[in-house]
XYZ file of C-alpha atoms in Angstrom:
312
model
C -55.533 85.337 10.275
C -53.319 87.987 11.914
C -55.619 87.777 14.731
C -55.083 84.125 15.691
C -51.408 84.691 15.367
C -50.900 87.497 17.931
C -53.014 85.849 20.555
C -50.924 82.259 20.083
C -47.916 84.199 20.269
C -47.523 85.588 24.152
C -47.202 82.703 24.868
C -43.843 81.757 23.081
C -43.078 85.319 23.934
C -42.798 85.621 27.033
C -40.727 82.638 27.406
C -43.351 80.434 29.680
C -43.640 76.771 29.668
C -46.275 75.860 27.098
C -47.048 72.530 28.594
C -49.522 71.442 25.894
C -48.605 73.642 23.193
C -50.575 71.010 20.434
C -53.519 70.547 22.456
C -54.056 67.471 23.525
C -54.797 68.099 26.729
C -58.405 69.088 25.894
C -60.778 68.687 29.108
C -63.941 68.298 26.790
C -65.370 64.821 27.443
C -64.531 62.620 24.478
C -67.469 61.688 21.585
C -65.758 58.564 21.453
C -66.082 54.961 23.007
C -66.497 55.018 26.879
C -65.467 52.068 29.315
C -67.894 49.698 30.294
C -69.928 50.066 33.440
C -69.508 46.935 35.415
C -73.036 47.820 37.245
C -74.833 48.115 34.369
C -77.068 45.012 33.662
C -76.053 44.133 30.256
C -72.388 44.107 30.836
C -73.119 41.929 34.226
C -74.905 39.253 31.136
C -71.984 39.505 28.977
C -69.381 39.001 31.970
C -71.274 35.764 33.055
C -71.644 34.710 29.357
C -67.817 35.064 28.580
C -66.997 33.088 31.981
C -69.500 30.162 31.552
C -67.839 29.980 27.730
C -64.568 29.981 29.055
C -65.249 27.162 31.926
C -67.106 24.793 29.130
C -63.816 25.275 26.780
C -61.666 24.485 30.146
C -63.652 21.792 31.244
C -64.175 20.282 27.783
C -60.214 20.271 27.502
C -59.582 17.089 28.533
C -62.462 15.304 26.393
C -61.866 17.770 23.166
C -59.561 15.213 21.005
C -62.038 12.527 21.916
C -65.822 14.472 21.288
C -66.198 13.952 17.571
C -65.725 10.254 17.919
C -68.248 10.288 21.080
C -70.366 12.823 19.118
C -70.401 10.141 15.894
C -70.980 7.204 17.996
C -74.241 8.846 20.011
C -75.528 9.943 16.422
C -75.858 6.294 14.730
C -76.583 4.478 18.225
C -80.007 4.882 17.378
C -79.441 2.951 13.671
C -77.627 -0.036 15.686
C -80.092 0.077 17.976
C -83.275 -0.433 15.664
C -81.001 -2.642 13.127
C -81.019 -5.174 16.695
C -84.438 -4.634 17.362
C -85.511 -5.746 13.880
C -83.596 -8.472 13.633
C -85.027 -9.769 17.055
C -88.503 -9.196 16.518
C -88.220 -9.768 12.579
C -91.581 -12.040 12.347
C -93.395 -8.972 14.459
C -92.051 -7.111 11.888
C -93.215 -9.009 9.118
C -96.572 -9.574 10.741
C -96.866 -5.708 10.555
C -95.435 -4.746 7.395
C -97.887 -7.531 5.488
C -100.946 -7.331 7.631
C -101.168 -3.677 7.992
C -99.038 -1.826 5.888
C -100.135 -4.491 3.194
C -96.680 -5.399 2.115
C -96.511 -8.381 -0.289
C -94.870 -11.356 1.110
C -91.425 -11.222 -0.400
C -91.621 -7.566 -0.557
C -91.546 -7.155 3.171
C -88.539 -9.115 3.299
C -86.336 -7.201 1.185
C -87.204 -3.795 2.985
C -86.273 -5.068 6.404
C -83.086 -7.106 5.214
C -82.155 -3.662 3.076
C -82.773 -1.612 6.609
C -80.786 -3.667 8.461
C -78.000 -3.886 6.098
C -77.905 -0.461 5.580
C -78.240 0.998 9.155
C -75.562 -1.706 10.093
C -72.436 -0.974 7.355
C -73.336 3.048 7.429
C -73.170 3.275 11.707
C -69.829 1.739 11.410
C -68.705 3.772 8.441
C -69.818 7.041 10.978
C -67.870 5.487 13.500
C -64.839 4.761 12.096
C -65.527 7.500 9.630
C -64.879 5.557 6.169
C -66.800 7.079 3.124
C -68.817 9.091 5.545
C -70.659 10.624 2.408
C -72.369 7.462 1.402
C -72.674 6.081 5.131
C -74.793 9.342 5.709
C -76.825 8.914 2.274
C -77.485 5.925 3.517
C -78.956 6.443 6.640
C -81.035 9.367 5.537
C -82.251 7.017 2.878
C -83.523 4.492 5.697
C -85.012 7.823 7.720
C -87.367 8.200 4.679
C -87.730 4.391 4.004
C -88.916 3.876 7.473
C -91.296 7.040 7.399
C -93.554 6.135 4.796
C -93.062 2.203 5.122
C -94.406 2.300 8.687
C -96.768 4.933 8.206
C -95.345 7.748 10.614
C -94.915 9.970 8.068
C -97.651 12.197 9.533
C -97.040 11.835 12.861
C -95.541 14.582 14.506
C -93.662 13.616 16.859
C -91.493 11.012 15.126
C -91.577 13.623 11.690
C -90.165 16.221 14.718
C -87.711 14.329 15.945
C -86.401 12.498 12.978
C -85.641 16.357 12.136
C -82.900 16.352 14.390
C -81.550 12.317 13.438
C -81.521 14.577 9.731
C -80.215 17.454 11.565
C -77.045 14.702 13.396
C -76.450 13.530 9.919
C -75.977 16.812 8.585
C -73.378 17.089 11.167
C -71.760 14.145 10.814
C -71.470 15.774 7.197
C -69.962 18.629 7.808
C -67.371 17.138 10.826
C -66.129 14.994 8.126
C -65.526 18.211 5.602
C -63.434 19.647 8.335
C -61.656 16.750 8.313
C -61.247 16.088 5.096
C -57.452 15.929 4.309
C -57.040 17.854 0.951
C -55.829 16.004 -1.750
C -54.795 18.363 -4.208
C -53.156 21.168 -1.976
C -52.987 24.819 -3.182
C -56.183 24.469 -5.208
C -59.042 26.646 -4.094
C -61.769 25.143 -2.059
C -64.358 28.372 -1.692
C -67.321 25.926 -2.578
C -66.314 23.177 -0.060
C -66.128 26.106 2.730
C -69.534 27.289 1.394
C -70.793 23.422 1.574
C -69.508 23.294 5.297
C -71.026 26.320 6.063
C -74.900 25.583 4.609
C -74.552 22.111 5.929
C -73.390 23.313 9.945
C -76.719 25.842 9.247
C -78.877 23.177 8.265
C -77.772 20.711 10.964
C -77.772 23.591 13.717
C -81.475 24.495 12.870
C -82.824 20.529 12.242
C -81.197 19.856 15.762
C -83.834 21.675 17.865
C -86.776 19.894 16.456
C -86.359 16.893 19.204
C -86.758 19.757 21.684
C -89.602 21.131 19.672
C -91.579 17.905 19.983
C -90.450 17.480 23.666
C -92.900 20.667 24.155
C -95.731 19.279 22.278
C -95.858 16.085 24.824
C -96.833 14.954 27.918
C -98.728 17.262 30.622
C -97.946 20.768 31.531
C -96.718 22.003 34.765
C -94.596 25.173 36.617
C -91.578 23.777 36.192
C -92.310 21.915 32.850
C -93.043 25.363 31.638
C -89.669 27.511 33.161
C -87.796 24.323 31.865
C -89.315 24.858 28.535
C -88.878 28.420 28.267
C -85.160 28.236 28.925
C -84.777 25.228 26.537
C -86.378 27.188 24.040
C -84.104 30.241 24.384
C -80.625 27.583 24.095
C -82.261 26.444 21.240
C -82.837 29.629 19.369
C -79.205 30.570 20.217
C -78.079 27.576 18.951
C -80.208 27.755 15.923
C -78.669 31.633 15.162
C -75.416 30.497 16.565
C -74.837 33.177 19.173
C -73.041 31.351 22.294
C -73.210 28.956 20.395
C -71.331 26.345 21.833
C -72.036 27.159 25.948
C -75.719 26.910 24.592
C -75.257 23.641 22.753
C -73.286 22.018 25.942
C -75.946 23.456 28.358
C -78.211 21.223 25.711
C -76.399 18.340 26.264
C -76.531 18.160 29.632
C -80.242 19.399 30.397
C -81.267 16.700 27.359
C -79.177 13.998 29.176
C -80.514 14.539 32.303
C -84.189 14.349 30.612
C -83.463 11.243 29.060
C -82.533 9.487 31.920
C -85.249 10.113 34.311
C -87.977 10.293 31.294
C -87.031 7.489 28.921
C -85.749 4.809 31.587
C -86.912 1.785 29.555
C -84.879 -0.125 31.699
C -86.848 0.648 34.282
C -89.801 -1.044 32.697
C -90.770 -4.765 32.632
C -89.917 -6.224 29.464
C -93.470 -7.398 28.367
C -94.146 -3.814 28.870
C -95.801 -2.712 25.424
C -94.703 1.096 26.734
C -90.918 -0.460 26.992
C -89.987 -0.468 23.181
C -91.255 3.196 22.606
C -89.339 4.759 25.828
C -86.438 2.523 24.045
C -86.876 4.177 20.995
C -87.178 7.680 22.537
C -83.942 7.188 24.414
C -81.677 6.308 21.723
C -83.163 8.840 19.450
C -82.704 11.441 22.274
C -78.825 9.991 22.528
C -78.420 11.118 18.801
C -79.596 14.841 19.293
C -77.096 15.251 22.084
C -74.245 13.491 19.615
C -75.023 15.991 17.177
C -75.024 18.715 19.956
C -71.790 17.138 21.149
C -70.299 17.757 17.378
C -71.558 21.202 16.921
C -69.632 22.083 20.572
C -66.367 20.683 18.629
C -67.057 22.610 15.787
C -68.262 25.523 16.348
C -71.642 27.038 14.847
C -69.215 27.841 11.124
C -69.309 30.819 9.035
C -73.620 31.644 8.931
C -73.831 32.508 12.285
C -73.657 35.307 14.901
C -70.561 34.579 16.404
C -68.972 34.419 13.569
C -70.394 37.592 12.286
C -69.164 39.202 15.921
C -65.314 38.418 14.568
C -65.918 40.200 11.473
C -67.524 43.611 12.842
């Protein structure tokens, strides 16, 4: 002890300037956080991922207040769609239901008049988003009714992509949680949040399914493959909800752009047998990106990456 004191007192003594008499001026390098290299390779990623996030929330400024109406409207297109197509080809349908699906007479009927009905008063409930709960019961209800009363239940495509129409619905679900005005204010609403939450999961995982089958079809080639491979990588960030949302728009607009050159049913004569099923493709396609379209709005919710970034 007495030694420490004598040598910190010349110092003081001798009446000198102590300039840092507590120390701080310590030229040890610090243990502590450094600044970020700009050359290094990983920071370069995370630069270019905070600008492209930044220029889809400037860009999607102008059409925020109107995407969860677009995003609702893209989701049940399909529905209207196939409610149309039913109603004008309803004795096709008929013939099919009875003479190979082996529906009885009346029977066949009531399960097209109760898909029509159905797809019909639950799109516009979506749309103009009036007992969305039931609307989207309802529809998921004709997903399954159509499954197993056409048979496709075991086909993979359509079981893949009607996924993602599951996975839209979902979202349609959880949009109209968020917007749920609360009735009762001041009460606590911890299991609504956790609803939201395991519903914007579900509907972010079901979502890349349509891309899943996309994969699965047609014939390979280069740029098939590098379009793939980067497809697959948005999806799996979308799916873990890291970037979430400048991986979902990048979705929208490489799906978009798919749909239009690959499913251009208009394209095709109408006695085309190959027309209805590039029809049908195209307006189930339009519902992935509506659900993509919502979960841009939105936000990938509390079980998610980003999210988990805020908190740590």
């Amino acid at each position: 002890m007495s030694a420490r004191i004598s040598l910190a007192r010349p110092a003081a003594a001798s009446g000198g300037y102590a300039p840092d008499p507590h120390g701080f001026g310590n030229t040890r390098s610090s243990s502590g956080y450094r600044a970020a290299n700009p050359d290094d390779p990983l920071e370069k990623l995370r630069a270019f991922a905070r600008t492209v996030e930044e220029n889809v929330d400037i860009y999607s400024q102008p059409l925020k207040p109107h995407l969860p109406a677009i995003g609702r409207f893209l989701i049940v297109v399909t529905f209207l769609e196939d409610s149309l197509r039913i109603v004008s080809q309803w004795g096709d349908q008929l013939w099919y239901l009875q003479k190979h699906r082996h529906f009885w007479w009346g029977f066949s009927h009531l399960f097209l008049a109760i898909n029509v009905l159905t797809m019909i008063f639950g799109s516009g409930a979506v749309i103009f988003k009036k007992n969305s709960e039931y609307a989207v019961g309802g529809l998921l209800g004709v997903v399954v009714m159509q499954a197993f009363g056409y048979g496709l239940i075991f086909d993979l495509n359509f079981f893949l992509r009607n996924l993602s129409v599951i996975g839209g619905l979902l979202m349609v679900l959880t949009d109209s949680m968020y917007t749920r005005k609360k009735i009762f204010a001041g009460l606590p609403t911890l299991s609504e949040n956790d609803r939201k939450k395991y519903f914007l999961l579900a509907g972010r995982v079901l979502l890349i399914f349509l891309f899943l089958g996309f994969m699965l079809r047609g014939q390979w080639s280069i740029g098939r493959a590098i379009v793939s491979l980067v497809g697959l990588g948005a999806c799996g960030m979308v799916a873990v909800g890291f970037k979430a949302k400048w991986s979902a728009a990048f979705l929208v607009i490489m799906l978009s752009i798919f749909n239009a050159f690959i499913n251009a049913w208009w394209s095709v004569h109408s006695a085309h047998p190959q027309r209805d099923f590039l029809k049908y493709d195209f307006f189930q396609t339009l519902s992935i990106v509506g659900g993509l379209i919502l979960l841009v709005n939105m936000g990938p919710g509390g079980l998610s990456v980003d999210e988990k970034k805020k908190t740590y």
